[in-house]
Short mmCIF file of C-alpha atoms in Angstrom, two decimals:
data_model
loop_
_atom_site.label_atom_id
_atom_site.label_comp_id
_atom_site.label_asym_id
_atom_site.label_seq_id
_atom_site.Cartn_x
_atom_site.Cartn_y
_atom_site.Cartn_z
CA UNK A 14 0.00 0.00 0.00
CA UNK A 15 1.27 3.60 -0.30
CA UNK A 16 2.36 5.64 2.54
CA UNK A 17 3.47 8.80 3.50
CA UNK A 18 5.98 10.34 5.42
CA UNK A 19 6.29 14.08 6.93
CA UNK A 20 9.12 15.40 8.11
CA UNK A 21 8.76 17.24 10.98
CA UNK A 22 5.90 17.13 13.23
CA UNK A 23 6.44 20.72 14.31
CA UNK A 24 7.95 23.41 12.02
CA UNK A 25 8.34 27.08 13.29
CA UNK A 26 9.30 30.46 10.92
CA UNK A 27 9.04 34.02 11.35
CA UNK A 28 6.32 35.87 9.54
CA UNK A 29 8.06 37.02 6.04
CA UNK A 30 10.37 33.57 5.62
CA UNK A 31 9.92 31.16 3.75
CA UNK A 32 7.99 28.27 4.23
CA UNK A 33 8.58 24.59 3.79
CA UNK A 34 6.99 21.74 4.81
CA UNK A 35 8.47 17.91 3.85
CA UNK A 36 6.67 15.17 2.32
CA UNK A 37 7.94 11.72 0.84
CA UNK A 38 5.51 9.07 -0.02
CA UNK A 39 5.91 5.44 -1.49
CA UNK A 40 3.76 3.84 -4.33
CA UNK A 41 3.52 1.26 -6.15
CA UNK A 42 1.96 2.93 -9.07
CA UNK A 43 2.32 6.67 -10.36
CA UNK A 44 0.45 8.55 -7.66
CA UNK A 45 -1.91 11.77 -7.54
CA UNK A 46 -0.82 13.63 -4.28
CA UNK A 47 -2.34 15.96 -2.27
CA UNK A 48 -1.79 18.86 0.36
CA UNK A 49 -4.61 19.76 2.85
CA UNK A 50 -4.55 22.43 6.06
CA UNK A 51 -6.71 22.14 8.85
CA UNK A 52 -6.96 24.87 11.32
CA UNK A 53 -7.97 24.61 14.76
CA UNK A 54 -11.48 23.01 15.09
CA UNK A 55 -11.98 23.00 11.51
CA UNK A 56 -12.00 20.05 8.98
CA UNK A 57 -9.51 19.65 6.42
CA UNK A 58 -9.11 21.78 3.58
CA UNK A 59 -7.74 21.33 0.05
CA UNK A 60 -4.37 23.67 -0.85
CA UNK A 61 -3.26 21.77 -4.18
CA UNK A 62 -3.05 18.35 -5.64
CA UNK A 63 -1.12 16.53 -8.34
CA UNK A 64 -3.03 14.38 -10.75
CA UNK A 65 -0.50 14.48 -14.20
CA UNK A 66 0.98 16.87 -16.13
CA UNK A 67 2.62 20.11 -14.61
CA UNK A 68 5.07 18.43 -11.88
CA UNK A 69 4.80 22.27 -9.69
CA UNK A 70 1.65 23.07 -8.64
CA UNK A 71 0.28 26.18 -7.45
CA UNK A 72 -2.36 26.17 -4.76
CA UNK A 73 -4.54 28.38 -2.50
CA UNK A 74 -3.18 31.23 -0.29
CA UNK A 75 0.19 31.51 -1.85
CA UNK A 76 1.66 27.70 -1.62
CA UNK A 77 2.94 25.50 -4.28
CA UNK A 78 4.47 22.38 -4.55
CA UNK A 79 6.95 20.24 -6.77
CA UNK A 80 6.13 16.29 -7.45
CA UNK A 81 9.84 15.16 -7.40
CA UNK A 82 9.27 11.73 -8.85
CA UNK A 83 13.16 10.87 -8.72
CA UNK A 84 12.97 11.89 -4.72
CA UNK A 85 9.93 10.52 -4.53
CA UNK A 86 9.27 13.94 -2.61
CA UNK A 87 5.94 16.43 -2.74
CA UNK A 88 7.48 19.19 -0.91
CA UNK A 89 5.05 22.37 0.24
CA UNK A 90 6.81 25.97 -0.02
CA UNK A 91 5.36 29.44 0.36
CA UNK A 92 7.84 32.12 -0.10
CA UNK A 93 6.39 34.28 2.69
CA UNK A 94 5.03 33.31 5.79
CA UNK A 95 1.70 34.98 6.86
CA UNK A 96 0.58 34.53 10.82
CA UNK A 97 -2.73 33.30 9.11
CA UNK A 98 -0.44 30.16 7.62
CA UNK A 99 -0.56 29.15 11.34
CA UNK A 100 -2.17 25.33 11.26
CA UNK A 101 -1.60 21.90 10.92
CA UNK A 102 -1.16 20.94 6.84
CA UNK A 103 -1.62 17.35 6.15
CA UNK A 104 0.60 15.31 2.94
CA UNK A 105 -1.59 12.45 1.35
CA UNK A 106 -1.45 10.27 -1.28
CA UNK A 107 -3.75 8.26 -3.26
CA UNK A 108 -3.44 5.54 -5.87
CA UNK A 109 -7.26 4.79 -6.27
CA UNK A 110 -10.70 6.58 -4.81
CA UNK A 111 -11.19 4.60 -2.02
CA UNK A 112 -7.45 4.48 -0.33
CA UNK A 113 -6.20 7.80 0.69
CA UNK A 114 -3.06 8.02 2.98
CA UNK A 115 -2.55 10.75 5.42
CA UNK A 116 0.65 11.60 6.80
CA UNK A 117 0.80 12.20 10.94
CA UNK A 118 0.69 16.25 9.72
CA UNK A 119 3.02 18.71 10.47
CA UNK A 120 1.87 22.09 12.80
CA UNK A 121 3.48 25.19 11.27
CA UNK A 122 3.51 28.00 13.36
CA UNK A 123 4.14 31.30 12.15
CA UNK A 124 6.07 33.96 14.46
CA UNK A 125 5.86 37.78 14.62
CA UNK B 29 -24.83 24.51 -0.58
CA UNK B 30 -23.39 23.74 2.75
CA UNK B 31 -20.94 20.67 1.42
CA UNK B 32 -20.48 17.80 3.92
CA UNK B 33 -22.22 18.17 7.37
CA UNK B 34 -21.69 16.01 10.23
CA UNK B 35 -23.80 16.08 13.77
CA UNK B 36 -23.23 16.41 16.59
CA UNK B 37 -19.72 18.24 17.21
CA UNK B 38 -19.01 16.93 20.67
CA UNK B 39 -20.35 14.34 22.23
CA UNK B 40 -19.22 12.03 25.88
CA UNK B 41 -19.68 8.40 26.31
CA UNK B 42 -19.19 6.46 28.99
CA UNK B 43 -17.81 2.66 28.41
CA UNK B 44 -20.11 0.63 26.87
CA UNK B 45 -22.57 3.33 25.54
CA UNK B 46 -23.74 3.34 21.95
CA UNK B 47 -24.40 6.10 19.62
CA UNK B 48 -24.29 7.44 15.65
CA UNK B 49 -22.61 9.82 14.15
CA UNK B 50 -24.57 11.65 11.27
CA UNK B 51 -22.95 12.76 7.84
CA UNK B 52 -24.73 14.51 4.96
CA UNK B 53 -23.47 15.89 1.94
CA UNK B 54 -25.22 18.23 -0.82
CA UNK B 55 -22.36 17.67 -4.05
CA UNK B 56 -24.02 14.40 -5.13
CA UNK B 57 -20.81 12.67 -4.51
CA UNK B 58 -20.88 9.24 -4.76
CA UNK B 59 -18.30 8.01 -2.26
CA UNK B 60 -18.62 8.43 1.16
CA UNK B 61 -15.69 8.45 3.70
CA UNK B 62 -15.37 7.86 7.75
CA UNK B 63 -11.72 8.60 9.32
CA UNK B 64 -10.34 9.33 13.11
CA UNK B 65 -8.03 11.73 13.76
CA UNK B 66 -5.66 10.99 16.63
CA UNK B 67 -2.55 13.15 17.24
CA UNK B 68 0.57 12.22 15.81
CA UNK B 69 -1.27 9.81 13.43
CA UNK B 70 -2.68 11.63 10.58
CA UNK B 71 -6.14 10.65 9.42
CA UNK B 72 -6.82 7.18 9.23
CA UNK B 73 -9.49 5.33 7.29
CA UNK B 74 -12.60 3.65 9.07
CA UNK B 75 -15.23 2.66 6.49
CA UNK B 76 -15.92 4.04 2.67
CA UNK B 77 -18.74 3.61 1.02
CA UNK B 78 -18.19 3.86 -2.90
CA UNK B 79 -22.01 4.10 -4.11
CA UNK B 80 -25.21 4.06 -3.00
CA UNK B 81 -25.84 0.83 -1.13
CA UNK B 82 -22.20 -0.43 -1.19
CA UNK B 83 -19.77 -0.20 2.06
CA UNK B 84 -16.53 -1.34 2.84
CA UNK B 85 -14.03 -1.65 5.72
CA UNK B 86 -10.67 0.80 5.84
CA UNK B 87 -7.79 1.01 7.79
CA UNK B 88 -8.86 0.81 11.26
CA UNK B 89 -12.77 -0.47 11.50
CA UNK B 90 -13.22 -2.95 14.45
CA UNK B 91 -15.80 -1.60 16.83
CA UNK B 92 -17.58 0.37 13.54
CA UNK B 93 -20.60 -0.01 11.66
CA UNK B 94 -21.74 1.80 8.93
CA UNK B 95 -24.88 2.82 7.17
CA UNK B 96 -25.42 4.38 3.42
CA UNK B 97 -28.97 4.91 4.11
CA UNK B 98 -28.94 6.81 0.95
CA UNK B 99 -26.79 8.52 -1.45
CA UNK B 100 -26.37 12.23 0.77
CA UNK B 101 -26.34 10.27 4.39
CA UNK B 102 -23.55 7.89 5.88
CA UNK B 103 -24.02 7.32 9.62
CA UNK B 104 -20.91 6.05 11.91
CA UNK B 105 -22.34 3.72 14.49
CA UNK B 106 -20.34 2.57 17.60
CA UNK B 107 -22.24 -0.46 19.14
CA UNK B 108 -19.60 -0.12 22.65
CA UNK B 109 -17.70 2.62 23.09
CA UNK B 110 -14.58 1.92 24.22
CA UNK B 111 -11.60 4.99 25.67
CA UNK B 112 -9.71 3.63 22.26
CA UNK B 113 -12.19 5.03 20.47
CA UNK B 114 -11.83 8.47 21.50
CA UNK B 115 -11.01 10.93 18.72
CA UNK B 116 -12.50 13.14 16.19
CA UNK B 117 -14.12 11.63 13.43
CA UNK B 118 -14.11 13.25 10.59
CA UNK B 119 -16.48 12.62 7.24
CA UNK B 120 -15.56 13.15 3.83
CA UNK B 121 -16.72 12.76 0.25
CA UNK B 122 -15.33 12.57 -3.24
CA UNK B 123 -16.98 12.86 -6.88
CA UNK B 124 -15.22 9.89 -7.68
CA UNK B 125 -14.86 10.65 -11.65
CA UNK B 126 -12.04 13.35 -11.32
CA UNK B 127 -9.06 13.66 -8.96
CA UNK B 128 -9.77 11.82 -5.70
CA UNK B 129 -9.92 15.19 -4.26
CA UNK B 130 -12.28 14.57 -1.07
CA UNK B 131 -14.20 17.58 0.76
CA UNK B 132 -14.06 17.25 4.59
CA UNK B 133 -16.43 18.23 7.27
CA UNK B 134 -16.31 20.00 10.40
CA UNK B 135 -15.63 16.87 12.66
CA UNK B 136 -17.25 15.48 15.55
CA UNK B 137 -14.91 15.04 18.78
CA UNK B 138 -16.01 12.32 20.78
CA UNK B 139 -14.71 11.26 24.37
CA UNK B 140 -15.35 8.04 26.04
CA UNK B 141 -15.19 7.98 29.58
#
């Protein structure tokens, strides 16, 4: 089965650097990946995916992300951090509709 | 259009106690998801339900039951709550034609005491 891995559980920046937030994953087939933020007592919410095509993808509020198929790597980046980036963003992967794999998250906080 | 809707968003049990978790969603989405979140562990998958009148187990479904009473509702049911089972539980849904992408509501965060 696929899995992914996040690097980090806890990431901490200062408001105006940049961002990044690690993801690896492992799959047996070509994947479509996907980066979701949840903020506090909230569900999860979509920033980008990857189906095909384009390898970097541009999402919502300002983040992108490269699909690094050598590195096996989906790597989140924002190039300045807002203190409304401040939540937990989630890696998953997905080979088929009915098997999506989280990663454990990682909790980006954003200081003034 | 008020996407996926789950009731109620807290709830306490005490060991042994049953109850159901509601989920509705207004897309028309075919597939129908039910995951726990527990720290450190991401999201993990209980029960899916692929199409009207279909279900099937996850990741993690002993002490779950599920019901697609129709295409909008998929109800969590947990016979005997157990402390293991506290965490929030979060439904989701996906179109099922397109990307996988799944739309995720508010949660429901559920002790047992």
């Amino acid at each position: 089965a696929q899995s992914v891995t996040q690097l980090g559980s806890h990431v901490s920046v200062s408001e105006g650097a940049l961002v990044l937030l690690r993801c690896n994953y492992s799959s047996s087939v070509p994947p479509y990946l996907f980066w979701y933020v949840q903020y506090p007592n909230q569900g999860l919410q979509l920033l980008l995916k990857y189906t095909t095509g384009a390898t970097l993808v541009k999402g919502i509020n300002g983040f992108e992300a490269e699909f690094k198929k050598s590195e096996t790597s989906f790597h989140l980046t924002k190039p300045s951090a807002h203190m409304s980036d401040a939540a937990e963003y989630f890696c998953a992967v997905s080979i088929n509709n009915n098997d999506m794999r989280f990663g454990a998250g990682t909790r980006l906080t954003v200081k003034p | 259009n008020a996407g996926v809707t789950q009731t109620p968003k807290f709830q306490v049990l005490k060991t042994g106690q049953s109850m159901t978790l509601q989920c509705a969603q207004d897309m028309n989405h075919n597939s129908m998801y039910w995951y726990r979140q527990d720290p450190g562990m991401g999201l993990r998958l209980i029960y899916y339900s692929a199409s009207e009148g279909t279900t099937d187990k996850g990741e993690v479904p002993n002490g779950y039951n599920v019901s697609r009473l129709n295409k909008r509702e998929f109800s969590l049911r947990l016979e005997s709550a157990a402390p293991s089972q506290t965490s929030v539980y979060f439904c989701a849904s996906t179109e099922a034609k397109h990307s996988y992408e799944q739309y995720f509501g508010p949660g429901t965060r559920l002790t047992v005491t």
